[in-house]
mmCIF file with all atom_site columns, C-alpha atoms in Angstrom:
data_model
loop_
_atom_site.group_PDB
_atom_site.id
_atom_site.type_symbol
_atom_site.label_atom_id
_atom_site.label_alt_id
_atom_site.label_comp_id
_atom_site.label_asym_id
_atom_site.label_entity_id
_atom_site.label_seq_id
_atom_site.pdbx_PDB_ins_code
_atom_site.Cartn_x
_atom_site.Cartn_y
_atom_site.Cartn_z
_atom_site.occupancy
_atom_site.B_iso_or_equiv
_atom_site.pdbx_formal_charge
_atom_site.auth_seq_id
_atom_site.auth_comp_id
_atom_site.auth_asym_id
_atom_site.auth_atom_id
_atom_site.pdbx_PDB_model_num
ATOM 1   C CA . UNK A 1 1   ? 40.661 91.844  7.231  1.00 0.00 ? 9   UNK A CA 1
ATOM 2   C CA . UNK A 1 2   ? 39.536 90.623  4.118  1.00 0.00 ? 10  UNK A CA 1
ATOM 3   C CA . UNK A 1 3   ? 38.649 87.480  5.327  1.00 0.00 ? 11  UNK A CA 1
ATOM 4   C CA . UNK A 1 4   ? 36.525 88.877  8.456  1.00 0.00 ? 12  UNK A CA 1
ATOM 5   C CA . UNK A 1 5   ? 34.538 91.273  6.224  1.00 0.00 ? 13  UNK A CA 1
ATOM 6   C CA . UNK A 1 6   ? 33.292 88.491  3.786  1.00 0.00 ? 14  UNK A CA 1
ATOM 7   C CA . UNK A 1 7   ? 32.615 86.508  7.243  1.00 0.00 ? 15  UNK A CA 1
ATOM 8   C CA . UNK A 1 8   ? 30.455 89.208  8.068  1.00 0.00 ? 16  UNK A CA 1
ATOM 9   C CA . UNK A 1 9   ? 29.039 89.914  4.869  1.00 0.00 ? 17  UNK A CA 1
ATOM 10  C CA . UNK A 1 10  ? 27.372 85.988  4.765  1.00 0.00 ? 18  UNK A CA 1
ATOM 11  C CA . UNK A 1 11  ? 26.408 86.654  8.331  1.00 0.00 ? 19  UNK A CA 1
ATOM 12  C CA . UNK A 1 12  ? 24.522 89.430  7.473  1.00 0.00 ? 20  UNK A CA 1
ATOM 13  C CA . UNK A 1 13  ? 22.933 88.012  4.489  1.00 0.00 ? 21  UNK A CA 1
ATOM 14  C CA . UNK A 1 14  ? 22.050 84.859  6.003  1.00 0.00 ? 22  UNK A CA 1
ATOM 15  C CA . UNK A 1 15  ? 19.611 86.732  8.475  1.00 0.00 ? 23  UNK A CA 1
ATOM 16  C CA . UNK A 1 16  ? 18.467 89.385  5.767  1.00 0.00 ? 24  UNK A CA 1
ATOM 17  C CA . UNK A 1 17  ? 17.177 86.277  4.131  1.00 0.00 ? 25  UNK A CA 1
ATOM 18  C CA . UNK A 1 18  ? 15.766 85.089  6.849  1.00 0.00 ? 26  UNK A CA 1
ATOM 19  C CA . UNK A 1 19  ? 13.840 88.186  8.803  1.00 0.00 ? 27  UNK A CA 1
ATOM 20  C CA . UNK A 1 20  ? 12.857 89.118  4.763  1.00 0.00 ? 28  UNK A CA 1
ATOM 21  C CA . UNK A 1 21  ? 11.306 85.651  4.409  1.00 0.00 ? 29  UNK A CA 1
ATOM 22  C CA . UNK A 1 22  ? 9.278  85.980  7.638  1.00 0.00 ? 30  UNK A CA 1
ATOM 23  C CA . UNK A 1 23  ? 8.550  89.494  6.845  1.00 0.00 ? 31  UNK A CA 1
ATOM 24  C CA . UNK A 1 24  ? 7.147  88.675  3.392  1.00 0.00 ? 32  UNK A CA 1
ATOM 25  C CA . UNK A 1 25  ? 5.508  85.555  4.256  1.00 0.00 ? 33  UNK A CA 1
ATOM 26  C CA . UNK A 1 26  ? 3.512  87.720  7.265  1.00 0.00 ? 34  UNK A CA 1
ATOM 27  C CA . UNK A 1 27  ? 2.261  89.861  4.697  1.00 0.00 ? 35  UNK A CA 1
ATOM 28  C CA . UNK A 1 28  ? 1.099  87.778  2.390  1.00 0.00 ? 36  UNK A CA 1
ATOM 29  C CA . UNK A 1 29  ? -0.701 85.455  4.758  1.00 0.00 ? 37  UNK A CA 1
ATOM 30  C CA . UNK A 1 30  ? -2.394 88.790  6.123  1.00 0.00 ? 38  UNK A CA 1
ATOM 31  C CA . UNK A 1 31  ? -3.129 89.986  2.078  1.00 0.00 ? 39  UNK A CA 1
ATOM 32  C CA . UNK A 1 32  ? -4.460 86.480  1.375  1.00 0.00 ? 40  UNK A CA 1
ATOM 33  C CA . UNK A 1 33  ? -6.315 85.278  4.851  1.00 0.00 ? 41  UNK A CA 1
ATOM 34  C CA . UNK A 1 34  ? -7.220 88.664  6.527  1.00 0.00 ? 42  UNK A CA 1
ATOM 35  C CA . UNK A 1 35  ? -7.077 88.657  10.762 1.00 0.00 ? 43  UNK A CA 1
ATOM 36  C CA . UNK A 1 36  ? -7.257 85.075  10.539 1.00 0.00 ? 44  UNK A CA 1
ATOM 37  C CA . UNK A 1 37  ? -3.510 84.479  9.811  1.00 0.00 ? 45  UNK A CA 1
ATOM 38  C CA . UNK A 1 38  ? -2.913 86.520  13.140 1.00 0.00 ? 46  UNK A CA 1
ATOM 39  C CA . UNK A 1 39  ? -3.840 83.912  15.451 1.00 0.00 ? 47  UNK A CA 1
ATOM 40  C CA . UNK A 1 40  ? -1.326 81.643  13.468 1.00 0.00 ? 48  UNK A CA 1
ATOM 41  C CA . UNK A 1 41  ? 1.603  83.746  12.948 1.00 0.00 ? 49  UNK A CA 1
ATOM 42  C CA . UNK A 1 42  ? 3.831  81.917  15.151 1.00 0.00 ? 50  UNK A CA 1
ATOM 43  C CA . UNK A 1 43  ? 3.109  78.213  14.169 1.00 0.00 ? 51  UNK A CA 1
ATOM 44  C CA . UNK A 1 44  ? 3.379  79.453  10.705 1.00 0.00 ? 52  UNK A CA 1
ATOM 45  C CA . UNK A 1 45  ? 7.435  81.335  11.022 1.00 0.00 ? 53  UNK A CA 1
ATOM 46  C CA . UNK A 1 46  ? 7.714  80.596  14.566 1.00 0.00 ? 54  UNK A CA 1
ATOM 47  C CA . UNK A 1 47  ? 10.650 78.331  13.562 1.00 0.00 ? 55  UNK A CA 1
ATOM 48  C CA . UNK A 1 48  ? 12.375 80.400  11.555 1.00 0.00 ? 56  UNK A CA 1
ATOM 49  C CA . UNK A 1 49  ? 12.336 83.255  14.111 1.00 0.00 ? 57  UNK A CA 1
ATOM 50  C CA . UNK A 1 50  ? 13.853 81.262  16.539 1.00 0.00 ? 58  UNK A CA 1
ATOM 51  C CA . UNK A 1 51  ? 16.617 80.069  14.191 1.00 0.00 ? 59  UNK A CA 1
ATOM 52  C CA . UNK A 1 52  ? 17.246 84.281  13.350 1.00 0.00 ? 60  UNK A CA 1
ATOM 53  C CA . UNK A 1 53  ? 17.525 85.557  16.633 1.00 0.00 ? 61  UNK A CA 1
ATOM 54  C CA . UNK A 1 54  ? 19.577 82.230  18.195 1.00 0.00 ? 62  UNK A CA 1
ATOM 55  C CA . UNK A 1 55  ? 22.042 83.466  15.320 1.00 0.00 ? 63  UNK A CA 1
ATOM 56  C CA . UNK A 1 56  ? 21.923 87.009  16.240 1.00 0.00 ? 64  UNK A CA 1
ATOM 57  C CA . UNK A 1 57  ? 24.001 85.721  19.641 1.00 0.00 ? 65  UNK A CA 1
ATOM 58  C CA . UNK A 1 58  ? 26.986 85.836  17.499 1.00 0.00 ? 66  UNK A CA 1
ATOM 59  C CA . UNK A 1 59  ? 26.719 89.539  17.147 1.00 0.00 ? 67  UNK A CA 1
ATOM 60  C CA . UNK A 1 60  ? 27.492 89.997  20.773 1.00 0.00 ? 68  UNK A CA 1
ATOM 61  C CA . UNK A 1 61  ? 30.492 87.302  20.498 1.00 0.00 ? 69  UNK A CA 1
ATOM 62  C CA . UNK A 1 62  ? 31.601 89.854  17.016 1.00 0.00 ? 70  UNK A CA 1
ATOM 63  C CA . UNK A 1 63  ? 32.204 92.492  19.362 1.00 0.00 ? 71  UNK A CA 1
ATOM 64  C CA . UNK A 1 64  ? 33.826 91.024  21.797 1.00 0.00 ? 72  UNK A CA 1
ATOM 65  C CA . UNK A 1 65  ? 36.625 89.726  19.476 1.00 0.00 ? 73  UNK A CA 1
ATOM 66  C CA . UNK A 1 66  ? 36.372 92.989  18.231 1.00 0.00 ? 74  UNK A CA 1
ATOM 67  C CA . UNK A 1 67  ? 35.194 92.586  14.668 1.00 0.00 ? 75  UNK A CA 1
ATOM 68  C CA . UNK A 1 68  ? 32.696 94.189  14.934 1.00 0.00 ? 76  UNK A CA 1
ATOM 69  C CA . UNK A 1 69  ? 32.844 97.741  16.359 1.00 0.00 ? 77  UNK A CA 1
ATOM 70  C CA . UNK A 1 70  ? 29.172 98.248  17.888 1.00 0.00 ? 78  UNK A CA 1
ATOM 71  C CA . UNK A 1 71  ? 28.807 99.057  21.276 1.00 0.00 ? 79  UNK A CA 1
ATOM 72  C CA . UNK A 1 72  ? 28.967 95.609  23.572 1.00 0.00 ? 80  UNK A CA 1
ATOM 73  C CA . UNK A 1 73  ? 26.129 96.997  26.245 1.00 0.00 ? 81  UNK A CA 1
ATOM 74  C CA . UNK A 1 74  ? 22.964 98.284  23.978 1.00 0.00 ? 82  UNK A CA 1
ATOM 75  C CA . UNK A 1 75  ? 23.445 95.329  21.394 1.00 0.00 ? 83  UNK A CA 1
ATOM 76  C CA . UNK A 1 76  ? 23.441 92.968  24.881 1.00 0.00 ? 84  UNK A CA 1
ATOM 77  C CA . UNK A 1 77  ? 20.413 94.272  25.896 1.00 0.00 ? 85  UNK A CA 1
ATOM 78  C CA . UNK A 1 78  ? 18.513 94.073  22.598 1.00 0.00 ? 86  UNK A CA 1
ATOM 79  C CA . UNK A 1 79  ? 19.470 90.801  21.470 1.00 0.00 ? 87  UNK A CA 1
ATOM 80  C CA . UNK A 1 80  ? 18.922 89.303  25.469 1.00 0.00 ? 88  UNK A CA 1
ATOM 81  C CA . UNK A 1 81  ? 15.516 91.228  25.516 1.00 0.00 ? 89  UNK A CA 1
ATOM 82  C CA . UNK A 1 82  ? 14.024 89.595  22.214 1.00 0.00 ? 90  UNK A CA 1
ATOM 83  C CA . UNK A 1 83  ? 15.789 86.084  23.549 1.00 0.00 ? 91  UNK A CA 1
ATOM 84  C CA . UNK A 1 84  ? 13.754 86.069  26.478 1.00 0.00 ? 92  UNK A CA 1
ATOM 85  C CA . UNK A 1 85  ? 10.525 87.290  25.038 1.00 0.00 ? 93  UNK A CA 1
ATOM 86  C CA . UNK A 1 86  ? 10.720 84.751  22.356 1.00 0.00 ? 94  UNK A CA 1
ATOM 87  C CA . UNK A 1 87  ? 12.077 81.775  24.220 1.00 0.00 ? 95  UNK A CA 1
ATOM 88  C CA . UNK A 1 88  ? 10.877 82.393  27.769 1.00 0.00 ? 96  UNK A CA 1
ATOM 89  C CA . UNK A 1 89  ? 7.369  83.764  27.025 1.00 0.00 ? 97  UNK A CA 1
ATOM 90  C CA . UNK A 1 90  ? 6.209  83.324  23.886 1.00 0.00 ? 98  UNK A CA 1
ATOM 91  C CA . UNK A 1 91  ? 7.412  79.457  22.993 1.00 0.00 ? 99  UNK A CA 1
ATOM 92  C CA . UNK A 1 92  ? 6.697  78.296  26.723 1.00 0.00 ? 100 UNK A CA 1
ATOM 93  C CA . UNK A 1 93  ? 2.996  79.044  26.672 1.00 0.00 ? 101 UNK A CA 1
ATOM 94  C CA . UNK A 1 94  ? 1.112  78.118  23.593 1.00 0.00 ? 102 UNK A CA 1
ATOM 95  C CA . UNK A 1 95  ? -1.469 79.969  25.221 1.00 0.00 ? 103 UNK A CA 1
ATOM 96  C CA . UNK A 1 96  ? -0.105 83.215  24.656 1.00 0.00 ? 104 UNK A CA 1
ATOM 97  C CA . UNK A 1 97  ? 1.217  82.126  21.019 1.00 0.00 ? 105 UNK A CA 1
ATOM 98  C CA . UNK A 1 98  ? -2.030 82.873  18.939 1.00 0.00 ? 106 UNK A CA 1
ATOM 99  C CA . UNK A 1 99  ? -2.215 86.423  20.465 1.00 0.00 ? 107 UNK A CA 1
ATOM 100 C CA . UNK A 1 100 ? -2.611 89.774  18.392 1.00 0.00 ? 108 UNK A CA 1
ATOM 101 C CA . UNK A 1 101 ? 0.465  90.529  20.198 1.00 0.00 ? 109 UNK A CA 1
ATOM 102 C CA . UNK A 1 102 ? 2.631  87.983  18.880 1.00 0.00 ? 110 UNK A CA 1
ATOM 103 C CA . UNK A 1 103 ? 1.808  89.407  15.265 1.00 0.00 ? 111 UNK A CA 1
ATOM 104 C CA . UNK A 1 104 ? 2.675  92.935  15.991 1.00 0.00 ? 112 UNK A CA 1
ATOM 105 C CA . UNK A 1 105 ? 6.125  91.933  17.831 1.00 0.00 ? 113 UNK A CA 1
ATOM 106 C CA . UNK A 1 106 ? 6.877  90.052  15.198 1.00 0.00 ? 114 UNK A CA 1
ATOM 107 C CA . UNK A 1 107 ? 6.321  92.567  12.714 1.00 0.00 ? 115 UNK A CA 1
ATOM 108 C CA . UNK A 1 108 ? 8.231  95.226  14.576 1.00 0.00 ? 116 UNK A CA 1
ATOM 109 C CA . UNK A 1 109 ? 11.299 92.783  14.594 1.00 0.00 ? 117 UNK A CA 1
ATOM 110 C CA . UNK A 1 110 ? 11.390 91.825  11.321 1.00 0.00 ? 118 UNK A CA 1
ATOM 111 C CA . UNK A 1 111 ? 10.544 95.365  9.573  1.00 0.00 ? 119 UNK A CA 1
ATOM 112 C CA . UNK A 1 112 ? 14.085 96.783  11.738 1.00 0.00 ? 120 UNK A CA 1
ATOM 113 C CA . UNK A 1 113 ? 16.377 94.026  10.879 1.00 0.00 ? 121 UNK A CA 1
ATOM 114 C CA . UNK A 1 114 ? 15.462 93.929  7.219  1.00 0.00 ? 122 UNK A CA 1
ATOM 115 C CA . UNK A 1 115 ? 16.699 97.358  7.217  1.00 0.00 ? 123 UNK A CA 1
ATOM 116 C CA . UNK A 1 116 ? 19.307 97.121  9.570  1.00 0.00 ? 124 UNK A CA 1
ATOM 117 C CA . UNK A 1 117 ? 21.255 93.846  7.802  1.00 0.00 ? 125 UNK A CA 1
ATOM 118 C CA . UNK A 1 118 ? 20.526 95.612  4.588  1.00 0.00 ? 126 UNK A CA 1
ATOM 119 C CA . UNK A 1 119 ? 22.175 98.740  5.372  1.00 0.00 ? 127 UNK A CA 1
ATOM 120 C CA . UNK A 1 120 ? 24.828 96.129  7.073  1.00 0.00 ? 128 UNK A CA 1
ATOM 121 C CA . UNK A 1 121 ? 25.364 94.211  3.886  1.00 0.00 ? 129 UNK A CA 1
ATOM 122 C CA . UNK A 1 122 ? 25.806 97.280  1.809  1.00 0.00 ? 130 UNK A CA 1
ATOM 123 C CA . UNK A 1 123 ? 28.055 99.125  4.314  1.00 0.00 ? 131 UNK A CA 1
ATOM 124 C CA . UNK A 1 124 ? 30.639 96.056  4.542  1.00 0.00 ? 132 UNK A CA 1
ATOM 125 C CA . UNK A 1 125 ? 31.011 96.434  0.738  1.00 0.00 ? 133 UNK A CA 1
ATOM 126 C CA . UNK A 1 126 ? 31.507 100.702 1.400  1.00 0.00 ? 134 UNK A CA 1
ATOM 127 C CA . UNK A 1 127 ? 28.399 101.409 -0.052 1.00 0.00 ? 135 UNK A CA 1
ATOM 128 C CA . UNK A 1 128 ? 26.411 103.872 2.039  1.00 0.00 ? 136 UNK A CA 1
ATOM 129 C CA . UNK A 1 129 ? 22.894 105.008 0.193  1.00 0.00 ? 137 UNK A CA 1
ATOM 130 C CA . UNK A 1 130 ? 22.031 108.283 1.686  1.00 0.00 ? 138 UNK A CA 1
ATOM 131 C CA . UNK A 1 131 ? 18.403 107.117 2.019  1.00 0.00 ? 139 UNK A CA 1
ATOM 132 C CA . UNK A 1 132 ? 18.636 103.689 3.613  1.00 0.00 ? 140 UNK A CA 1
ATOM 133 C CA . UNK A 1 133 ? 21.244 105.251 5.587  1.00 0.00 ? 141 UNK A CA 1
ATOM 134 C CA . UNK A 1 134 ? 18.931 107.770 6.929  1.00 0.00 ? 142 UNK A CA 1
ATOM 135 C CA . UNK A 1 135 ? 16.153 104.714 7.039  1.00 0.00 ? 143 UNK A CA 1
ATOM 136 C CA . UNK A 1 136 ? 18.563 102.499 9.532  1.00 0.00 ? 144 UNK A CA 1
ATOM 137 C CA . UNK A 1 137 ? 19.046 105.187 11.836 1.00 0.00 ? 145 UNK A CA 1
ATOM 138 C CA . UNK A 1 138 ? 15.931 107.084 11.954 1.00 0.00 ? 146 UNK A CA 1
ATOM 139 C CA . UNK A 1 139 ? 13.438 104.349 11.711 1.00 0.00 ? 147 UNK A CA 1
ATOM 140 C CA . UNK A 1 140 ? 14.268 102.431 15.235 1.00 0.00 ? 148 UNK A CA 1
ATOM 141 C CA . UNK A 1 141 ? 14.208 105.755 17.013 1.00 0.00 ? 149 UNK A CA 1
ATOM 142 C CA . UNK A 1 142 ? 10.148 105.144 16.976 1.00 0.00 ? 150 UNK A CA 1
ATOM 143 C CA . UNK A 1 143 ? 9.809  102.046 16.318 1.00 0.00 ? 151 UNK A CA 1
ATOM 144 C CA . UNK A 1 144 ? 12.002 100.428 19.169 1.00 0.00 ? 152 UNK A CA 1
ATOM 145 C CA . UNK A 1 145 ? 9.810  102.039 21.912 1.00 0.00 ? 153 UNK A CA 1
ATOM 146 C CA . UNK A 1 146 ? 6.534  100.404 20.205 1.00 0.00 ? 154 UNK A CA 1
ATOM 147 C CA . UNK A 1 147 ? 8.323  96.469  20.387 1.00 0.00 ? 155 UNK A CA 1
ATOM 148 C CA . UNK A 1 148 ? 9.402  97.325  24.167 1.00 0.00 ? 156 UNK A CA 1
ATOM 149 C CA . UNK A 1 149 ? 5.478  98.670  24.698 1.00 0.00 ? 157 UNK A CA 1
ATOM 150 C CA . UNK A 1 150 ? 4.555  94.996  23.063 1.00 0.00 ? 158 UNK A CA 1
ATOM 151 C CA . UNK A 1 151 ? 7.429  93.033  24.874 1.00 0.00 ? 159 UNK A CA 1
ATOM 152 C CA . UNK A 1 152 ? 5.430  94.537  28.032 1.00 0.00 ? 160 UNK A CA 1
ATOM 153 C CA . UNK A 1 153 ? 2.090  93.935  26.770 1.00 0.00 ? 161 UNK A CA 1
ATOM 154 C CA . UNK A 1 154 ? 3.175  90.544  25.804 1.00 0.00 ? 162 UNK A CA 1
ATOM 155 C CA . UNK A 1 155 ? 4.841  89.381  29.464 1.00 0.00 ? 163 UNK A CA 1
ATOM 156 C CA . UNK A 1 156 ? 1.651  90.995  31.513 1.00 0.00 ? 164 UNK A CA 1
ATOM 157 C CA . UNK A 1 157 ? -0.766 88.725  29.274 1.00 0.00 ? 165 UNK A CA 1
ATOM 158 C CA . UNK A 1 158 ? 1.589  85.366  29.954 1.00 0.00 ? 166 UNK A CA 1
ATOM 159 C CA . UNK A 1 159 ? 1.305  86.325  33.673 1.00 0.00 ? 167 UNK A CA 1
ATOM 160 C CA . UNK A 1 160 ? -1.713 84.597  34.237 1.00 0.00 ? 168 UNK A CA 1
ATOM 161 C CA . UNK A 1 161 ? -1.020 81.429  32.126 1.00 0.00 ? 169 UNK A CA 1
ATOM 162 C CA . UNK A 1 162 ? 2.743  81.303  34.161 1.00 0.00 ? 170 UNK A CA 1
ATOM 163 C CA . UNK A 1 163 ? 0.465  81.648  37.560 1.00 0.00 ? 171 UNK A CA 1
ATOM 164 C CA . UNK A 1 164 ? -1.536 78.807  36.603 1.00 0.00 ? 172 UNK A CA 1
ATOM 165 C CA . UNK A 1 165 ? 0.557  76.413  35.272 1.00 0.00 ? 173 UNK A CA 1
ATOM 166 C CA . UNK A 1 166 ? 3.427  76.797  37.588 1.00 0.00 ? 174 UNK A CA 1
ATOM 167 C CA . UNK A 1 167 ? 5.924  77.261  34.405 1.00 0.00 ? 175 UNK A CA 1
ATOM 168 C CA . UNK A 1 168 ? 9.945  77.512  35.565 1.00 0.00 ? 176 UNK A CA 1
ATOM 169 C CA . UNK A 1 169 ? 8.133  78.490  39.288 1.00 0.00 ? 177 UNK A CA 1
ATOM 170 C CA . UNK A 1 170 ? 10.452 75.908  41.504 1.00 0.00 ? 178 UNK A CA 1
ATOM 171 C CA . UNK A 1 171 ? 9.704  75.071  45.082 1.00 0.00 ? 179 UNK A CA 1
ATOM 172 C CA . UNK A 1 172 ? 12.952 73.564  46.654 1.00 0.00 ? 180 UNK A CA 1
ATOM 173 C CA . UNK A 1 173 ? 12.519 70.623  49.194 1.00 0.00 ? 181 UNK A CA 1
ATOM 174 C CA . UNK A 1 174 ? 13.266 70.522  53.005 1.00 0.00 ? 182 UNK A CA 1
ATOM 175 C CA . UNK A 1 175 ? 14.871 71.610  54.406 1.00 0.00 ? 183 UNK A CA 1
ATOM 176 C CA . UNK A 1 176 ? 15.755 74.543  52.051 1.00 0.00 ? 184 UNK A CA 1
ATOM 177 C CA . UNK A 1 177 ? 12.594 77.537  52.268 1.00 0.00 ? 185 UNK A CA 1
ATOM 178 C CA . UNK A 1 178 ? 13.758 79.349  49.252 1.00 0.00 ? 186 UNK A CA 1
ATOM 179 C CA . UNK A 1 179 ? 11.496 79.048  46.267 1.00 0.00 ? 187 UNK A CA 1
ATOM 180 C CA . UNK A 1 180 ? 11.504 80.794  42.747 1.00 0.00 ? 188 UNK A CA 1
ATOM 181 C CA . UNK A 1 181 ? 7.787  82.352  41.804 1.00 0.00 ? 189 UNK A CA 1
ATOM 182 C CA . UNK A 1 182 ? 8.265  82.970  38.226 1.00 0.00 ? 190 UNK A CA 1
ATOM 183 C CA . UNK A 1 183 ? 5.475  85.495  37.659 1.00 0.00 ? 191 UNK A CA 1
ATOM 184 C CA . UNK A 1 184 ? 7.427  87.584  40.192 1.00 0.00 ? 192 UNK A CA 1
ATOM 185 C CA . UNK A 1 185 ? 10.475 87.345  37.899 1.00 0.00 ? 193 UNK A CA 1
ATOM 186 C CA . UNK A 1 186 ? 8.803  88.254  34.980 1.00 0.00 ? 194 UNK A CA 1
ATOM 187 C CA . UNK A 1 187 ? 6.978  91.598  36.888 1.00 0.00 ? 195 UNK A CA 1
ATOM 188 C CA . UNK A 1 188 ? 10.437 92.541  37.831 1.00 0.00 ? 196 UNK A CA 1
ATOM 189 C CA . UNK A 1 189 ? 11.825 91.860  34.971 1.00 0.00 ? 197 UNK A CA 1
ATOM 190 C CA . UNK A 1 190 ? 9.006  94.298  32.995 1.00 0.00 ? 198 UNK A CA 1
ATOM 191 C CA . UNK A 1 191 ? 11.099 97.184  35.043 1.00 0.00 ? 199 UNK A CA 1
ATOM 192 C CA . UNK A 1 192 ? 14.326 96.280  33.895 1.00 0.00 ? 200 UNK A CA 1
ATOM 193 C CA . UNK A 1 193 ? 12.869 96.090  30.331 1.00 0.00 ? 201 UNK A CA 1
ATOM 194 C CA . UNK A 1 194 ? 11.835 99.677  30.188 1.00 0.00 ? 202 UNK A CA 1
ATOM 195 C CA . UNK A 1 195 ? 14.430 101.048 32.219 1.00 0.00 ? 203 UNK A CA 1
ATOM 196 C CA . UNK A 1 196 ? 17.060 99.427  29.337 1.00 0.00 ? 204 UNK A CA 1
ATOM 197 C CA . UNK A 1 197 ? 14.436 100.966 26.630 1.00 0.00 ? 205 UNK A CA 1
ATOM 198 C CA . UNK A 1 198 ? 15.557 104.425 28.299 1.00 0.00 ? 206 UNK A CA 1
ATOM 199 C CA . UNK A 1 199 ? 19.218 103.953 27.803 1.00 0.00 ? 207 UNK A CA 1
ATOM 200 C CA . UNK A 1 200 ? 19.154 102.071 24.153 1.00 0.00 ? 208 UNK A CA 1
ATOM 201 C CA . UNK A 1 201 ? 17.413 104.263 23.003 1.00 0.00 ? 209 UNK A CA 1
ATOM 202 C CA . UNK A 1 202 ? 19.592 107.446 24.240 1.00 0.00 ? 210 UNK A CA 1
ATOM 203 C CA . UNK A 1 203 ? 22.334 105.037 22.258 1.00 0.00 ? 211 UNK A CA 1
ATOM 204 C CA . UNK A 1 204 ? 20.509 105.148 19.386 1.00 0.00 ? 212 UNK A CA 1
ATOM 205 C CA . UNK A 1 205 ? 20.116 108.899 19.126 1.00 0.00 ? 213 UNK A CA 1
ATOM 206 C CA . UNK A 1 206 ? 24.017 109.082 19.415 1.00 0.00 ? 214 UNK A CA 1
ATOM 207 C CA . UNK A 1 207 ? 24.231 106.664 16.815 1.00 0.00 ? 215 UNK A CA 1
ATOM 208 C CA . UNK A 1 208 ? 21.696 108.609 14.443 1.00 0.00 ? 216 UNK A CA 1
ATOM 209 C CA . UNK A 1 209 ? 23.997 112.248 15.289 1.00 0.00 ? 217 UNK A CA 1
ATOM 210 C CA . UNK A 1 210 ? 27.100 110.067 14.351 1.00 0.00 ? 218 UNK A CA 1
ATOM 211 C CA . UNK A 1 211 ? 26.224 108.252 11.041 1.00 0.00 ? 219 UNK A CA 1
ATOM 212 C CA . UNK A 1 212 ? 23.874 111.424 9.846  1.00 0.00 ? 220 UNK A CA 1
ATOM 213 C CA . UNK A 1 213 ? 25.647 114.551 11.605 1.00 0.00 ? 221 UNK A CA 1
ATOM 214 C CA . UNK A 1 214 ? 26.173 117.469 8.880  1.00 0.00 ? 222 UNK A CA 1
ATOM 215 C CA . UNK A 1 215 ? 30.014 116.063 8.555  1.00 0.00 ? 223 UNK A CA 1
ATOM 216 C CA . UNK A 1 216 ? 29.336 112.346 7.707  1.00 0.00 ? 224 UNK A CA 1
ATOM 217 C CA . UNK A 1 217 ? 26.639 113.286 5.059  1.00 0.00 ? 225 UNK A CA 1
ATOM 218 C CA . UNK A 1 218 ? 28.792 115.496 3.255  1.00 0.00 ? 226 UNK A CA 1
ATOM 219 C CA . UNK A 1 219 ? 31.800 112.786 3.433  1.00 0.00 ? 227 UNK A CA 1
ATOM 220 C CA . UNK A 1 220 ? 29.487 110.089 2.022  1.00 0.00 ? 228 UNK A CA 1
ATOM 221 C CA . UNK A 1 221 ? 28.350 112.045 -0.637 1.00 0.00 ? 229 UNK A CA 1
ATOM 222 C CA . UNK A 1 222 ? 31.701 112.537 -1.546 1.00 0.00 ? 230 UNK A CA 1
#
């Protein structure tokens, strides 16, 4: 409905404006500071970031009432994936905040969702731009594998901080023996995290051969 489609429309807006803000202001903090704003990139739009991708949980609750048509299963995994990285990792260990790492991930997020939500504004008004089209759905085909390879890199150089502060580790009381070593969790959650990679990224390639296949271009055009 009309109604839905304007709902969407200021959803998608609302986070182009905010992953373009964080996108622009990383640049120009690199442009004006060098490889000294690295270290601060996440006390500097750490807050911001977290306010973007707590929003993006309403994209899996879209599909499930149906207004939105994505698949419920790759668009799980992708929101859950940055969720934990961001929340569990990075904003649990200040530690691990200042890292290179943080940057790049960051980066990598921001530069796909300024396209994506673009593309998503744009198509909710029937506009489809041959070029950004071809942009959305050709540009996370390389670039999604990189921000899993820094998700990885990312968890493995928490591990040591989560071994020696004890962080979400729980050791229950007697007479209960079961305890909860985080830095397990995380290692097995590393396999998980590529093994999704493998299928999102098989979904993406389907999406890419639906929204660009021979048939769609010429119907666009049209």
């Amino acid at each position: 409905s009309f109604t839905m489609n304007m709902y969407l429309f200021v959803y998608d807006l609302m986070q182009f404006c905010g992953h373009s803000w964080i996108f622009t202001n990383m640049i120009i903090r690199f442009m004006t500071f060098g490889k000294d704003s690295l270290a601060d990139t996440f006390h500097s739009i750490g807050l911001v970031m977290r306010l973007c991708q707590l929003l993006s949980v309403l994209e899996i609750l879209h599909i499930l009432i149906g207004i939105d048509k994505s698949h419920l299963l790759p668009r799980f995994l992708q929101i859950t994936e940055r969720i934990i990285v961001l929340f569990v990792v990075i904003n649990s260990q200040e530690e691990v905040q200042g890292k290179y790492v943080v940057c790049v991930l960051f980066f990598l997020w921001n530069l796909l969702d300024v396209v994506r939500y673009t593309y998503n504004m744009l198509a909710r008004m029937g506009i489809y731009y041959l070029p950004l089209t071809w942009l959305n759905f050709s540009l996370c085909i390389p670039l999604y594998p990189l921000s899993v390879l820094a998700k990885g890199f990312a968890i493995c150089v928490s591990l040591p901080y989560f071994e020696s502060f004890g962080t979400y580790s729980i050791k229950l009381p007697f007479p209960f023996t079961f305890s909860i070593y985080f830095p397990y969790v995380l290692k097995m959650y590393l396999l998980v995290l590529f093994a999704g990679m493998c299928f999102i990224i098989r979904n993406l390639f389907s999406e890419r051969m639906a929204h660009l296949g021979t048939g769609n271009i010429k119907n666009k055009r049209s």
